[in-house]
Coordinates of C-alpha atoms in Angstrom, one line a residue:
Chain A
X893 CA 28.6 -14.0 25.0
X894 CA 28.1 -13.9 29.1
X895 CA 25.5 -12.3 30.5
X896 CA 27.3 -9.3 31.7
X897 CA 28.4 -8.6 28.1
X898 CA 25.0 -9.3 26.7
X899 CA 23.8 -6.7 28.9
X900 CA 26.8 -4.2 28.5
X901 CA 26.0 -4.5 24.7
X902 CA 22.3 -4.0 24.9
X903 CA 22.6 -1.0 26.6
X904 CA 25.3 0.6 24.0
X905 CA 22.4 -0.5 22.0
X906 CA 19.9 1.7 23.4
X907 CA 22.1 4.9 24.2
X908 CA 23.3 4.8 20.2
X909 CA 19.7 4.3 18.9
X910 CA 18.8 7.5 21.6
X911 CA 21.2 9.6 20.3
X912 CA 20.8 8.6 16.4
X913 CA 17.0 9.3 17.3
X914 CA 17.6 12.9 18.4
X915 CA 20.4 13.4 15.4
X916 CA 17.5 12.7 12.8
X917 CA 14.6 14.6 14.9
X918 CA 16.9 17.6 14.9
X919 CA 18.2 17.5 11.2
X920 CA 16.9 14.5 9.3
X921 CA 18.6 11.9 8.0
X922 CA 20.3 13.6 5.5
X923 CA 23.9 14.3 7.2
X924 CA 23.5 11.6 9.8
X925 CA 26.7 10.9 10.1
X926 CA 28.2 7.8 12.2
X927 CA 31.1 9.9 14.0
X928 CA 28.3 12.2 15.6
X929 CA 25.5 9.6 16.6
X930 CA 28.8 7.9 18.6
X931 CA 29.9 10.6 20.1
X932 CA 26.5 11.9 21.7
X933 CA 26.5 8.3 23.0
X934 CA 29.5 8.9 24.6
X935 CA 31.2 5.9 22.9
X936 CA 34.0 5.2 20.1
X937 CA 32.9 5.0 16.4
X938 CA 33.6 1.9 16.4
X939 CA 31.5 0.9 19.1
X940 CA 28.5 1.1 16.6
X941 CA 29.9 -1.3 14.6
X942 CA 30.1 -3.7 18.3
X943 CA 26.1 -2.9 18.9
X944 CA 24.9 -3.2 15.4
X945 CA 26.0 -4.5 11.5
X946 CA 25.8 -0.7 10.3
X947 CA 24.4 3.1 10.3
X948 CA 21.8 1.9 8.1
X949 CA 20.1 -0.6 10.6
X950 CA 20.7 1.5 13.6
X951 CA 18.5 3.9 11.5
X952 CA 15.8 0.8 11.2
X953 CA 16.2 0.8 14.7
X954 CA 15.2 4.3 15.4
X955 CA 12.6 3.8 13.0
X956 CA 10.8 0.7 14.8
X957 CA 11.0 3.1 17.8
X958 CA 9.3 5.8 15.9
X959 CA 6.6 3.0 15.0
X960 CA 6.3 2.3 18.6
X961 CA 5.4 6.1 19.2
X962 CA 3.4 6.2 16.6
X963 CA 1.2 3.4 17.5
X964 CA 0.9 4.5 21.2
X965 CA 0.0 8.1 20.0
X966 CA -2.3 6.4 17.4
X967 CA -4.2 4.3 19.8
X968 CA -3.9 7.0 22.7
X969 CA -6.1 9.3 20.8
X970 CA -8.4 6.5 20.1
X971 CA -9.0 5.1 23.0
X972 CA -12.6 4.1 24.6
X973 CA -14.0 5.5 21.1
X974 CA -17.0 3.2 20.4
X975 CA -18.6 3.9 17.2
X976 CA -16.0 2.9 14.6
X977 CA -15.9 5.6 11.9
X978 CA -15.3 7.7 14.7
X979 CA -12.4 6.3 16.1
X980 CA -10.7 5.6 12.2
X981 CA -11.2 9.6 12.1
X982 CA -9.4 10.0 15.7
X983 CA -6.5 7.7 14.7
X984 CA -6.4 9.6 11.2
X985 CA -5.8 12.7 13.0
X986 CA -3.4 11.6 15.9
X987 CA -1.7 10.4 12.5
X988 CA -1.8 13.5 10.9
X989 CA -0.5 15.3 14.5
X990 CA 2.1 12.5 14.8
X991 CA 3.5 13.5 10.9
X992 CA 3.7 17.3 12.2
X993 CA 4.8 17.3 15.6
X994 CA 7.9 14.6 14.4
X995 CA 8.5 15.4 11.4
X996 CA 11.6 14.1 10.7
X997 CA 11.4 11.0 12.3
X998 CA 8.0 10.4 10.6
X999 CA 10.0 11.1 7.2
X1000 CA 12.4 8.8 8.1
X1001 CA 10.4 5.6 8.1
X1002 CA 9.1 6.0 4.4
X1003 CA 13.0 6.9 3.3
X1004 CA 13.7 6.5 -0.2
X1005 CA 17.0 7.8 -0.1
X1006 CA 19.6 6.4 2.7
X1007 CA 17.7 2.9 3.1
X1008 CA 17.4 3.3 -0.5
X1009 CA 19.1 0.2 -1.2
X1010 CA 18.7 -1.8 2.3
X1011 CA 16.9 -5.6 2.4
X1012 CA 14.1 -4.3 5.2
X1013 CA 14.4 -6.5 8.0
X1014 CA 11.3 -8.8 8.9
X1015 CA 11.4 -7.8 12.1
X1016 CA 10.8 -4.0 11.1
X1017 CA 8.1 -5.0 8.4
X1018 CA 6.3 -6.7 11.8
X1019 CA 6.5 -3.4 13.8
X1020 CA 4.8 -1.8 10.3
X1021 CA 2.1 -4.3 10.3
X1022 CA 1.2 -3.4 13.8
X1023 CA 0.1 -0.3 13.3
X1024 CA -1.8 -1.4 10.2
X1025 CA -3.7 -3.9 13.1
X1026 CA -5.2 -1.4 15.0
X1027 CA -6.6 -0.3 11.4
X1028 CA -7.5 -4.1 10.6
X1029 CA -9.3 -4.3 14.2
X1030 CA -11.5 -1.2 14.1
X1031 CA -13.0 -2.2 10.2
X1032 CA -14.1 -5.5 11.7
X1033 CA -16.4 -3.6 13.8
X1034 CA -17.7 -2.1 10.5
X1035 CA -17.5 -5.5 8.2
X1036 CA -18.0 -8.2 10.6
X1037 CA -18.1 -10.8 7.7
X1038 CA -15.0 -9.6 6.2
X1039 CA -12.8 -12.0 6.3
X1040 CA -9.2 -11.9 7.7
X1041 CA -7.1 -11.6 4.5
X1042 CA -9.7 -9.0 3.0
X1043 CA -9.3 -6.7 5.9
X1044 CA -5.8 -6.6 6.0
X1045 CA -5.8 -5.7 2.6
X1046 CA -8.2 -3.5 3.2
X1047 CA -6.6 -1.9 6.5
X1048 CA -3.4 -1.4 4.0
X1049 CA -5.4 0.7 1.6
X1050 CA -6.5 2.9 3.9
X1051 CA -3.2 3.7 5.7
X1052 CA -1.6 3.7 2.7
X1053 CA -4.5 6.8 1.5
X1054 CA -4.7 8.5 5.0
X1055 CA -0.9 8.5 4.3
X1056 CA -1.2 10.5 1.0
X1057 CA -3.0 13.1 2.1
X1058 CA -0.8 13.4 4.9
X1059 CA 2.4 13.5 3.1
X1060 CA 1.5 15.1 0.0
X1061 CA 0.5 17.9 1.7
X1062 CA 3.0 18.6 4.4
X1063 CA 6.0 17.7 1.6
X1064 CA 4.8 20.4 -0.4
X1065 CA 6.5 19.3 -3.6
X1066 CA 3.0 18.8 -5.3
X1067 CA 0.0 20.6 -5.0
X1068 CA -2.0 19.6 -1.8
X1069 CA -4.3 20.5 0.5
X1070 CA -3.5 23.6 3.0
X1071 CA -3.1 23.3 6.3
X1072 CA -6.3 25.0 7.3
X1073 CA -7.9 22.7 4.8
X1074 CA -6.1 19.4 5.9
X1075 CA -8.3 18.1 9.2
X1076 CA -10.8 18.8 7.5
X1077 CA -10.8 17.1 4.3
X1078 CA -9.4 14.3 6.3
X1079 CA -12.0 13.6 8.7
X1080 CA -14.5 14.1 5.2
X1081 CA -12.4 11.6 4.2
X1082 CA -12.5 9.0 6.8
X1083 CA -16.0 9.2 7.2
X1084 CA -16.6 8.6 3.5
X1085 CA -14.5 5.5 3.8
X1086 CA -16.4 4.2 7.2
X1087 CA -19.8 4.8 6.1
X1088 CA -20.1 3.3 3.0
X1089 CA -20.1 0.0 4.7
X1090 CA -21.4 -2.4 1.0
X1091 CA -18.1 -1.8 -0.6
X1092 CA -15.9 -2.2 2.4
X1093 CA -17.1 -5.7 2.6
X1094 CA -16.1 -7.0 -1.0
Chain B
X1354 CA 17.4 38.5 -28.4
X1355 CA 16.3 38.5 -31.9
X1356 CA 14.4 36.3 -33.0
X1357 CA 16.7 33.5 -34.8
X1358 CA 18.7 33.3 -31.5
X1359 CA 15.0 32.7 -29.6
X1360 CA 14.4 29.8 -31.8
X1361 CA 17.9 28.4 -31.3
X1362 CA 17.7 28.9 -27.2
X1363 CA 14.3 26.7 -27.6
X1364 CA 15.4 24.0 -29.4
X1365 CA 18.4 23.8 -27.6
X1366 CA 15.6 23.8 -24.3
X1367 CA 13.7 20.6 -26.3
X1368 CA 17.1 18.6 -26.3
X1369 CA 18.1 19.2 -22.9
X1370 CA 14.8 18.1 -21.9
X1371 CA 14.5 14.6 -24.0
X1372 CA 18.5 13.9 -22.9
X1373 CA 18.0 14.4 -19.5
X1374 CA 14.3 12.7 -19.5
X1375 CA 16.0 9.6 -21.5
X1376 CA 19.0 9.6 -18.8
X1377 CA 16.3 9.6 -15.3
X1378 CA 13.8 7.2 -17.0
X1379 CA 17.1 4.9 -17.6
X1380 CA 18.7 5.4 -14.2
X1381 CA 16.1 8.0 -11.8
X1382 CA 17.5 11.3 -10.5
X1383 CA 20.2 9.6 -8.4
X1384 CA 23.5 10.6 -10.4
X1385 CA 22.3 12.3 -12.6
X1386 CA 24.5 14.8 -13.7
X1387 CA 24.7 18.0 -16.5
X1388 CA 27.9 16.8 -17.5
X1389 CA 25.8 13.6 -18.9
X1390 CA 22.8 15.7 -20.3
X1391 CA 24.7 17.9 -22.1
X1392 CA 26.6 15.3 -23.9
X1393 CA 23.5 13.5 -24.7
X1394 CA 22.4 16.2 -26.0
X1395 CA 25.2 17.2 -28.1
X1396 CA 26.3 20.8 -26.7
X1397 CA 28.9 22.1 -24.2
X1398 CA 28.8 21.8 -21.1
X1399 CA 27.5 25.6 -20.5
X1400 CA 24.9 24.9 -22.8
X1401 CA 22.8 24.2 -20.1
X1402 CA 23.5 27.2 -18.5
X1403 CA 22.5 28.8 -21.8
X1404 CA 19.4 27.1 -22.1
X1405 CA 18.1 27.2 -18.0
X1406 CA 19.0 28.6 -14.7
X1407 CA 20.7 24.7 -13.5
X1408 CA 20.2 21.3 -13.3
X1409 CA 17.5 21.8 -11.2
X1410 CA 14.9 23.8 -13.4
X1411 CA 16.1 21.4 -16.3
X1412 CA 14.2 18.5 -14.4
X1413 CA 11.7 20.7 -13.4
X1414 CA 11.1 20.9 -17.1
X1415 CA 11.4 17.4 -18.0
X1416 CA 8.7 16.7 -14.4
X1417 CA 6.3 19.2 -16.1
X1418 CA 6.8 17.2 -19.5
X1419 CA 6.1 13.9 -17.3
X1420 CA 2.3 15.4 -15.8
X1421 CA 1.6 16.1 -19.6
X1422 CA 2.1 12.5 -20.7
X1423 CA 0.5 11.1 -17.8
X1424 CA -2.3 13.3 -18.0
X1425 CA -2.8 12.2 -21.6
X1426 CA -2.5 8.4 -20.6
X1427 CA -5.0 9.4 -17.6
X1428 CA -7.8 10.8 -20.2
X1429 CA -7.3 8.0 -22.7
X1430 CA -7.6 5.6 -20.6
X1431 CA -11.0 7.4 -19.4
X1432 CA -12.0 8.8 -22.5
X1433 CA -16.2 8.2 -23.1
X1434 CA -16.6 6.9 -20.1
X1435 CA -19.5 8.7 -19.1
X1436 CA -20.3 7.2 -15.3
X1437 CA -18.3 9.3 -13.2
X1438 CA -17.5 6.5 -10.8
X1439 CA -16.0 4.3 -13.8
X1440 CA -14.5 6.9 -15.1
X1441 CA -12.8 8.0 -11.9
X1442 CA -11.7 3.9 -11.8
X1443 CA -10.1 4.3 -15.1
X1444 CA -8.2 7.1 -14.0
X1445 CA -6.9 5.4 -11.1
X1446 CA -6.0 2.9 -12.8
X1447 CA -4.3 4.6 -15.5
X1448 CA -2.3 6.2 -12.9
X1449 CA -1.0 2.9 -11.6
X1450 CA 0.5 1.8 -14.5
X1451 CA 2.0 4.8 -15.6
X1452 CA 3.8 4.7 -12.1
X1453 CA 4.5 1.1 -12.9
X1454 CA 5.8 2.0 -16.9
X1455 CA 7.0 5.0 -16.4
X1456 CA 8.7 4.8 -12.9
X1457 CA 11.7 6.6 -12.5
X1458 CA 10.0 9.4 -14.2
X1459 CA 7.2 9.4 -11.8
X1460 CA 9.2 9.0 -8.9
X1461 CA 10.9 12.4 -10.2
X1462 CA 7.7 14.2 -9.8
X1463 CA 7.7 13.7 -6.4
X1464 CA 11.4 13.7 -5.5
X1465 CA 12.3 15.2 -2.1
X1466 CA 15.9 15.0 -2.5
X1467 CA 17.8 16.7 -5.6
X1468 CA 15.1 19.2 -5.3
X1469 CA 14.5 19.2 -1.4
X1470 CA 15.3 22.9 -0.9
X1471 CA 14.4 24.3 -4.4
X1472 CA 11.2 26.4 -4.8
X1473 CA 8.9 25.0 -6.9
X1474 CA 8.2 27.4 -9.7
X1475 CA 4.1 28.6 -10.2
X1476 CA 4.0 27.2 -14.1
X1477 CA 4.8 23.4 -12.4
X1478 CA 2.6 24.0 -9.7
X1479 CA 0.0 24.9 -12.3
X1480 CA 1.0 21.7 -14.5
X1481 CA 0.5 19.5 -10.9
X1482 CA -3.2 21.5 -10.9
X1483 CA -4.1 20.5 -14.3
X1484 CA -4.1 16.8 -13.4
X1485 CA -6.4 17.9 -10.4
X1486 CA -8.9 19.5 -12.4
X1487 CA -9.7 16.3 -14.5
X1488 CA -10.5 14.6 -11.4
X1489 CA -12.3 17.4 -10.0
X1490 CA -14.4 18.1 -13.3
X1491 CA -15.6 13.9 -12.9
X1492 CA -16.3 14.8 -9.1
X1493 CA -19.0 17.2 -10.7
X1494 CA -20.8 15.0 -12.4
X1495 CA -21.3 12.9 -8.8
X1496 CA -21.4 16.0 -6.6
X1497 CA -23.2 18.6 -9.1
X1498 CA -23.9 21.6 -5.6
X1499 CA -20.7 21.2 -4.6
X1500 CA -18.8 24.8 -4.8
X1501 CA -16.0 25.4 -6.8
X1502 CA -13.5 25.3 -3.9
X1503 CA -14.8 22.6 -2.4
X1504 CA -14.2 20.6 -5.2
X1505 CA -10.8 21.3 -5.7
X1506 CA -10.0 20.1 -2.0
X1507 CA -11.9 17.1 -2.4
X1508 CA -10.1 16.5 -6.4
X1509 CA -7.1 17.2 -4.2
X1510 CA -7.6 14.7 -1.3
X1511 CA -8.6 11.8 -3.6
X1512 CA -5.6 12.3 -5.7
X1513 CA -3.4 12.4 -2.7
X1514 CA -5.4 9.1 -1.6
X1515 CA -4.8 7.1 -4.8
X1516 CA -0.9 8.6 -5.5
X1517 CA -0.5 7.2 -1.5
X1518 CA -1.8 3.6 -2.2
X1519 CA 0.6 3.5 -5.8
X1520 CA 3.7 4.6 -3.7
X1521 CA 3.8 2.6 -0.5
X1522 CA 2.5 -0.4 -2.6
X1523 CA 5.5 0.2 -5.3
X1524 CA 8.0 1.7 -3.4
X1525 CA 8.6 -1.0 -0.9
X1526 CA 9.7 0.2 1.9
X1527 CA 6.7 0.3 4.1
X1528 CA 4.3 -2.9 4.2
X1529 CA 1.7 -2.3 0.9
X1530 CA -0.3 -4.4 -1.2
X1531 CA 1.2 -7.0 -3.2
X1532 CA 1.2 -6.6 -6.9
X1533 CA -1.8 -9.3 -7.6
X1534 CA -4.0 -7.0 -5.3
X1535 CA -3.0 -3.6 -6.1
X1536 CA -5.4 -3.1 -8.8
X1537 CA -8.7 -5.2 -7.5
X1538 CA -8.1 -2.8 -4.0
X1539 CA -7.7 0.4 -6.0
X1540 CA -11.2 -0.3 -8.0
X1541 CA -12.6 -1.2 -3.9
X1542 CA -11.4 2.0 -3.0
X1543 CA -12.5 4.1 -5.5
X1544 CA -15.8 2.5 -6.1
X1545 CA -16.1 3.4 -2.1
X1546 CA -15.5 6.7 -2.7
X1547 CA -17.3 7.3 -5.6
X1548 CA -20.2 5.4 -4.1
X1549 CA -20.5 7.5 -1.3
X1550 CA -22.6 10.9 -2.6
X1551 CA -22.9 12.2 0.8
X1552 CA -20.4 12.7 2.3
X1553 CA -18.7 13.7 -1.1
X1554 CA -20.9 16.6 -1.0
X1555 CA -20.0 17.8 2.5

């Protein structure tokens, strides 16, 4: 491919995984539909098919962006916090802010339904494990002698529990907390987890 | 309805239930369809229609059914235990591996699709909250001046926690734990938790 082509490609690229990001913010990825992602970007249907293998990874696309966001929103709100239980209780709620404010992309990254089926690319699983770093990074502050492999582990738990609460209780298809209730228990939560420093270093 | 047709109507209820429980434990929610249950089960078609409102409130049945199994396998597992931190352990871990057993089943209970825009009914709701008080009646035993209310939010926020490490661990689609760690970081994190009066009590 020349250069010129390259670039022509990578920026059909870009305007298709902008407009298949809107598409899901608006409505989800349930009815995402290849003809109308193509024609917000202004290009034929088949053009997709020239800029990526299929709907299914331009929607991994989308949802490495979202990751991006998330991680920037994440370590935004976190930012020049010292004391670490502190700043895992600001990144908890910038993630619980994060699941609210974009909802539907947020949703979209833990889909069940149209990637039901779809081999997750490496390259996706590394944008995931970044945001589990900055999780990994603030606990060595707590368990210095942690060692690597224990803290990642570690860092996944958590996520994957901060997670829960979050989606169990803005999904609303089992009994969770209310919202009034939800920062709250949260930040209980966190702090629990952060300053019970013996276990966190098995 | 007199009362020979009552009985009839209920029996016809329990077979609708154990067809379309043995049809989503074989092959989950996706495809399922009445046509299927009602054959299984050895009536017409309109049978179902007969029996419940649709499809829907059939697998809200058979997902009530579901919590009462795994709340039995979640107190036999932590039946005479007395410390609550152990017993809370067995209870996590009971959960796991009726996620891992029973998986399609469990996946049901929280589906977001077939049932995405149906109400959930108050008796499910109330069949979610009984699973919740059995971990809020062990959180007494560690937190004995926590109120009432409190207690439920907390019972709430640990189940949430727990369910949240299960599902991104077996679901896959976001980076977990891998199966060998699963369990040793579930004991971690509950041991943590349970270790932690303080901030329990808050």
């Amino acid at each position: 491919m020349t250069e010129k082509r390259q670039e022509k490609r990578q920026e059909l690229r870009t305007r298709l995984i902008e407009a298949a990001r809107d598409r899901i913010a608006a409505g989800g990825l349930r009815g995402l539909r290849a003809r109308d992602v193509t024609a917000d970007a202004g290009c034929a249907l088949g053009g997709l098919y020239t800029a990526f293998a299929d709907l299914n990874e331009l929607v991994i696309h989308v949802n490495s962006d979202t990751l991006r966001r998330l991680g920037e929103a994440v370590a935004e709100a976190s930012a020049g916090i010292e004391e670490p239980g502190t700043k895992l209780k600001a990144m908890a709620l910038a993630y619980l802010a994060f699941a609210r404010t974009h909802n539907a992309l947020w949703l979209a990254l833990f889909d069940t339904t149209m990637l039901a089926d779809v081999e997750i690319p490496q390259w996706h699983k590394d944008d995931q494990a970044g945001l589990i770093d900055g999780i990994a990074r603030t606990l060595a502050a707590i368990s210095p002698d942690m060692d690597e492999d224990a803290r990642q582990r570690r860092a996944r738990t958590l996520f994957a529990a901060v997670h829960g609460i979050v989606s169990i209780s803005l999904e609303k298809r089992f009994i969770g907390l209310s919202g009034d209730h939800l920062e709250g228990e949260l930040e209980s939560f966190v702090d629990l987890v952060a300053r019970a420093p013996t276990p966190l270093n098995r």
